[in-house]
Coordinates of C-alpha atoms in Angstrom, one line a residue:
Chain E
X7 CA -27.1 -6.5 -2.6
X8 CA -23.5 -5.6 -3.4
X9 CA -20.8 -8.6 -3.4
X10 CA -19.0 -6.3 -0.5
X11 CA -19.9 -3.6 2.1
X12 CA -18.2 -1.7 3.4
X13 CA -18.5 1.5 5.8
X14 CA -16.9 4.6 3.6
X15 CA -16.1 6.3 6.8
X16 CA -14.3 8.4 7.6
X17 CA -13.7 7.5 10.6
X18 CA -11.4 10.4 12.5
X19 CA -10.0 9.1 15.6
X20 CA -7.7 10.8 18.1
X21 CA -3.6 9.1 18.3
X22 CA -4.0 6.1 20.9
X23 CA -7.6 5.3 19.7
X24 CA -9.3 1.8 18.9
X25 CA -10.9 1.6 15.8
X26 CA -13.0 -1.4 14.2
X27 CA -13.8 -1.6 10.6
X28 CA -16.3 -4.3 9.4
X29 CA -16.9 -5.6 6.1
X30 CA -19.8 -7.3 5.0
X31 CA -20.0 -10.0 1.4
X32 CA -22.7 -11.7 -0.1
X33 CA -21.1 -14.5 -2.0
X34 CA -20.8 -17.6 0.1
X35 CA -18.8 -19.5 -2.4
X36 CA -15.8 -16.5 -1.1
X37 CA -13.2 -18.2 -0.1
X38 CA -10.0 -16.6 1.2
X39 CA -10.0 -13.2 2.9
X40 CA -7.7 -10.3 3.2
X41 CA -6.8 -6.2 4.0
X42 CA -5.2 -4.4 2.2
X43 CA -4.2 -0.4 2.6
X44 CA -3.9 2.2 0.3
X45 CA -2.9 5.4 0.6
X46 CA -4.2 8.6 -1.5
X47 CA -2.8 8.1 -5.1
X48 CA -1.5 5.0 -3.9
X49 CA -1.5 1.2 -5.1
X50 CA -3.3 -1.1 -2.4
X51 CA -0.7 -3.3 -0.3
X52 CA -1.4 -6.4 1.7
X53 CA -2.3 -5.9 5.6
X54 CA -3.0 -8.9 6.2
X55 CA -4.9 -12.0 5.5
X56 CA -8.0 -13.1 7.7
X57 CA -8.5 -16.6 9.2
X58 CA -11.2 -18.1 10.6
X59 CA -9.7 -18.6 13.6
X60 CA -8.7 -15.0 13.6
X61 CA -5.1 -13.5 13.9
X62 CA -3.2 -11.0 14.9
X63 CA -0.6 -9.0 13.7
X64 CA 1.2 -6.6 15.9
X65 CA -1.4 -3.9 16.8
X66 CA -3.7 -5.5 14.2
X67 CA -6.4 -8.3 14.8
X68 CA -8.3 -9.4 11.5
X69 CA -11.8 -12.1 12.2
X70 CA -14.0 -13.5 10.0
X71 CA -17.6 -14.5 10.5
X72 CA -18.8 -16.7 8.0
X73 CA -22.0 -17.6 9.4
X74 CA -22.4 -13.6 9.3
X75 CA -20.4 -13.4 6.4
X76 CA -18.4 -10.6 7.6
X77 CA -14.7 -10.0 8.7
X78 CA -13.1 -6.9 10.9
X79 CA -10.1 -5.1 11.3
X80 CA -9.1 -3.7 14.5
X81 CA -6.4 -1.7 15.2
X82 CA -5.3 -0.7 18.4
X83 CA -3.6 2.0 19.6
X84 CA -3.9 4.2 16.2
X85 CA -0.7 6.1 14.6
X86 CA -0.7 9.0 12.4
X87 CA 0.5 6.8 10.1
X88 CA -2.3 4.3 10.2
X89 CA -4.5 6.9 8.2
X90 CA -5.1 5.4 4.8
X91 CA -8.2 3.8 3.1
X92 CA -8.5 0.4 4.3
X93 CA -10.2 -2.3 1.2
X94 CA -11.9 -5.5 2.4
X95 CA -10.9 -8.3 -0.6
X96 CA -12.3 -11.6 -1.2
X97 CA -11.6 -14.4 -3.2
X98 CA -14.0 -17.0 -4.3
X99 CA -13.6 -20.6 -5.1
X100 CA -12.1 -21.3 -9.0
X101 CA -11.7 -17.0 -9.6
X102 CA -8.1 -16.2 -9.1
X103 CA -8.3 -12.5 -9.2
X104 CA -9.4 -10.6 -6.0
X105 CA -12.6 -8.4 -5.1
X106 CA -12.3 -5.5 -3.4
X107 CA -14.6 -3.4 -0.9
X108 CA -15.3 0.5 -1.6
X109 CA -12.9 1.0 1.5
X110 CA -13.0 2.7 4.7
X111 CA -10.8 6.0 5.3
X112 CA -9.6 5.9 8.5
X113 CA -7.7 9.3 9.7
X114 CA -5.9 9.6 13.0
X115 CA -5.6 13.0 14.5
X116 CA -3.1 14.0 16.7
Chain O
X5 CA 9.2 -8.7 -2.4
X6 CA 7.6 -9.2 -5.8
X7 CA 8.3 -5.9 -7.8
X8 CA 5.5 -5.3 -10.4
X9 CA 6.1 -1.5 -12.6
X10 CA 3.8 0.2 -14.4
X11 CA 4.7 3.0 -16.9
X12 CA 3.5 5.7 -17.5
X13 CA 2.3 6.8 -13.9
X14 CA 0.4 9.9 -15.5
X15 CA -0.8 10.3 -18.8
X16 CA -2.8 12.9 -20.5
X17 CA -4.1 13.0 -23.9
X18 CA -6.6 14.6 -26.0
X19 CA -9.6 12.6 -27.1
X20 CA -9.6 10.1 -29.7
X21 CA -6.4 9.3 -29.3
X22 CA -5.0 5.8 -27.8
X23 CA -2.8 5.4 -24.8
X24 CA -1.0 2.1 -24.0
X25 CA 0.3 1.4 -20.4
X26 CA 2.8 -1.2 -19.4
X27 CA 2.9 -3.9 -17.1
X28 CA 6.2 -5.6 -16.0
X29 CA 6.7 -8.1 -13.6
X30 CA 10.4 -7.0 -12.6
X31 CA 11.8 -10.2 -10.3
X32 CA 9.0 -13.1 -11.0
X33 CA 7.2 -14.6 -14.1
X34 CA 3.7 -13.9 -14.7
X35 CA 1.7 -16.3 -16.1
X36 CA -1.5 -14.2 -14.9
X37 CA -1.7 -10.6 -14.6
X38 CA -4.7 -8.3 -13.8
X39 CA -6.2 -5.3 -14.7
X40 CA -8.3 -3.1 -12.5
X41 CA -9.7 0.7 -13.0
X42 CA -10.6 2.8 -10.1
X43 CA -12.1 6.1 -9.8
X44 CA -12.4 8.4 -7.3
X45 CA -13.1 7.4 -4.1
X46 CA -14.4 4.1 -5.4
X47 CA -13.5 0.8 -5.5
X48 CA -10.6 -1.3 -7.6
X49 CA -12.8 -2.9 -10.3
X50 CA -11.2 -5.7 -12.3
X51 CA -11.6 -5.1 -16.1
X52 CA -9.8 -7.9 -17.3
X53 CA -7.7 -11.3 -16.7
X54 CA -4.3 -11.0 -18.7
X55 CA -3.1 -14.6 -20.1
X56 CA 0.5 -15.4 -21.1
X57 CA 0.4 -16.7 -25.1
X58 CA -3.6 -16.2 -25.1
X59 CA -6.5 -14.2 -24.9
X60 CA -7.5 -11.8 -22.3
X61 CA -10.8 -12.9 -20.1
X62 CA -12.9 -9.5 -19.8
X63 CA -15.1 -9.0 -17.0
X64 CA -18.9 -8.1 -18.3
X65 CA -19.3 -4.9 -19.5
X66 CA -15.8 -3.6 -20.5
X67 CA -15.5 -4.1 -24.0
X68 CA -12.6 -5.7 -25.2
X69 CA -12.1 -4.0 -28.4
X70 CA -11.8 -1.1 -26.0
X71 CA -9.5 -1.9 -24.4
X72 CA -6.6 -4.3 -25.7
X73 CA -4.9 -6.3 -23.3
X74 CA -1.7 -8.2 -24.8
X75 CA 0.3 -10.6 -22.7
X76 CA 3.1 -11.5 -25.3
X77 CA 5.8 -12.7 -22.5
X78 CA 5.4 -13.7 -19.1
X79 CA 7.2 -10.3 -17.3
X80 CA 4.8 -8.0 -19.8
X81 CA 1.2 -7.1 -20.0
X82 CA 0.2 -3.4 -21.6
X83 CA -3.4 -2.4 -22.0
X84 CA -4.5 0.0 -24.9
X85 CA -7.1 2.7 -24.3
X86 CA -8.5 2.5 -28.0
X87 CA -9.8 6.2 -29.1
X88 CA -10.0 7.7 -25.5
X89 CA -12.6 9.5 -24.3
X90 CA -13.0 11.5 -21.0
X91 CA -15.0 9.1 -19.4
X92 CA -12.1 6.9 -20.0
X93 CA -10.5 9.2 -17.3
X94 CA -9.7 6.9 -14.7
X95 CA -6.6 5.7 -12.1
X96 CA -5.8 1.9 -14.1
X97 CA -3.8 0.0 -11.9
X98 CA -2.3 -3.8 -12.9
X99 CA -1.3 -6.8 -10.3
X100 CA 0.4 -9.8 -10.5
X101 CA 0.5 -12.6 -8.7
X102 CA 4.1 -14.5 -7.5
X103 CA 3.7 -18.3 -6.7
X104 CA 0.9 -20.0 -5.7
X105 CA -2.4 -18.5 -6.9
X106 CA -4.0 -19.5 -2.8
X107 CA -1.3 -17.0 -1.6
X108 CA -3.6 -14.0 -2.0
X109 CA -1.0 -11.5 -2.4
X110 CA -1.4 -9.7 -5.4
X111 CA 1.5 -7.2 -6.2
X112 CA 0.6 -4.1 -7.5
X113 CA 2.2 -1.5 -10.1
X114 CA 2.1 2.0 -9.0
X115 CA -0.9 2.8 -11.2
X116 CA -1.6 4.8 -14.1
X117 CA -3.6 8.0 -14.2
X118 CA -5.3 8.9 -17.3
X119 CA -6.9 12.3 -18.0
X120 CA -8.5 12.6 -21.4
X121 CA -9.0 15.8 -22.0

């Protein structure tokens, strides 16, 4: 099984739209939990970290199952400008550098 | 925020040939820097774990006399494509950390894309 999985997508969705993305790891030792975006050509940037209590960030609500060992990204309300690939990243206990998903493309139509 | 470059964005050479790419942490000291490869429509994969003043750590299966990581200062990592090939042909992309390593945040250079031709 791969440390993370993640849907490639795409996933085209109309301006005003919900979308959820999930990610599911394998590693149980993971530790700390984030999203990050990148766009075509682009360098990933930090969406947001996930909690376990799960948190929100403007249109943006990030949760994390660990008894699933999964975490989610929903955003509401899409923009043009939320198209990008979206990269599920994990840390794990004593490894300081970060693992990322495959990514799911997300493109909002107008 | 944290400001990490990363020069040149594009390179392309013929094979055989080596290419070096810098890493500078512009506003922050880097004790730690990584280095991750991605191709198309895949995912970042880390290569390597750039040390100030020691050796690089290498993730199994890249080969280190491949590629040479050097972390002489704490604002500068480069990595050097040895004798290129075209399977070498791949977006490399380095990140630093800022602060505490529990943060998360890694900050990113732009990325360098390497065609060898």
């Amino acid at each position: 099984r791969k440390e993370v999985e993640q849907d490639p997508g795409p996933f085209n969705v109309p301006e005003g739209a919900t979308v959820a993305f999930n990610c599911t790891y394998s590693n149980s030792a993971s530790q700390s939990f984030f999203w990050y975006r990148q766009d075509c050509r682009k360098e990933p940037k930090l969406l947001m970290s996930v909690y376990s209590s799960g948190n929100e960030d403007g249109r943006f609500t990030a949760q994390l199952n660990r008894a699933s060992q999964y975490i989610s990204l929903l955003i509401r309300d899409s923009k043009l400008s939320d198209s990008a690939t979206y990269l599920c990243v994990f840390t794990d206990t004593g490894r300081r550098a970060l693992t990322f998903g495959s990514g799911t493309r997300l493109q909002v139509q107008p | 925020g944290a400001v990490v470059s990363q020069h040149p964005s594009w390179v392309i050479c013929k094979s055989g040939t080596s290419v070096k790419i810098e890493c500078r942490s512009l506003d922050f000291q880097a004790t730690t820097m990584f280095w991750y490869r991605q191709f198309p429509k895949k995912s970042l994969m880390l290569m390597a774990t750039s040390n100030e003043g020691s050796k690089a750590t290498y993730e199994q299966g890249v080969e280190k006399d491949k590629f040479l990581i050097n972390h002489a200062s704490l604002t500068l990592s480069t990595l050097t494509v040895t004798s290129a090939h075209p399977e070498d042909s791949s977006f490399y992309i380095c990140s630093a950390k800022s602060g505490s390593i529990n943060t998360g945040e890694l900050f990113f250079g732009e990325g360098s894309r390497l065609t060898v031709l």
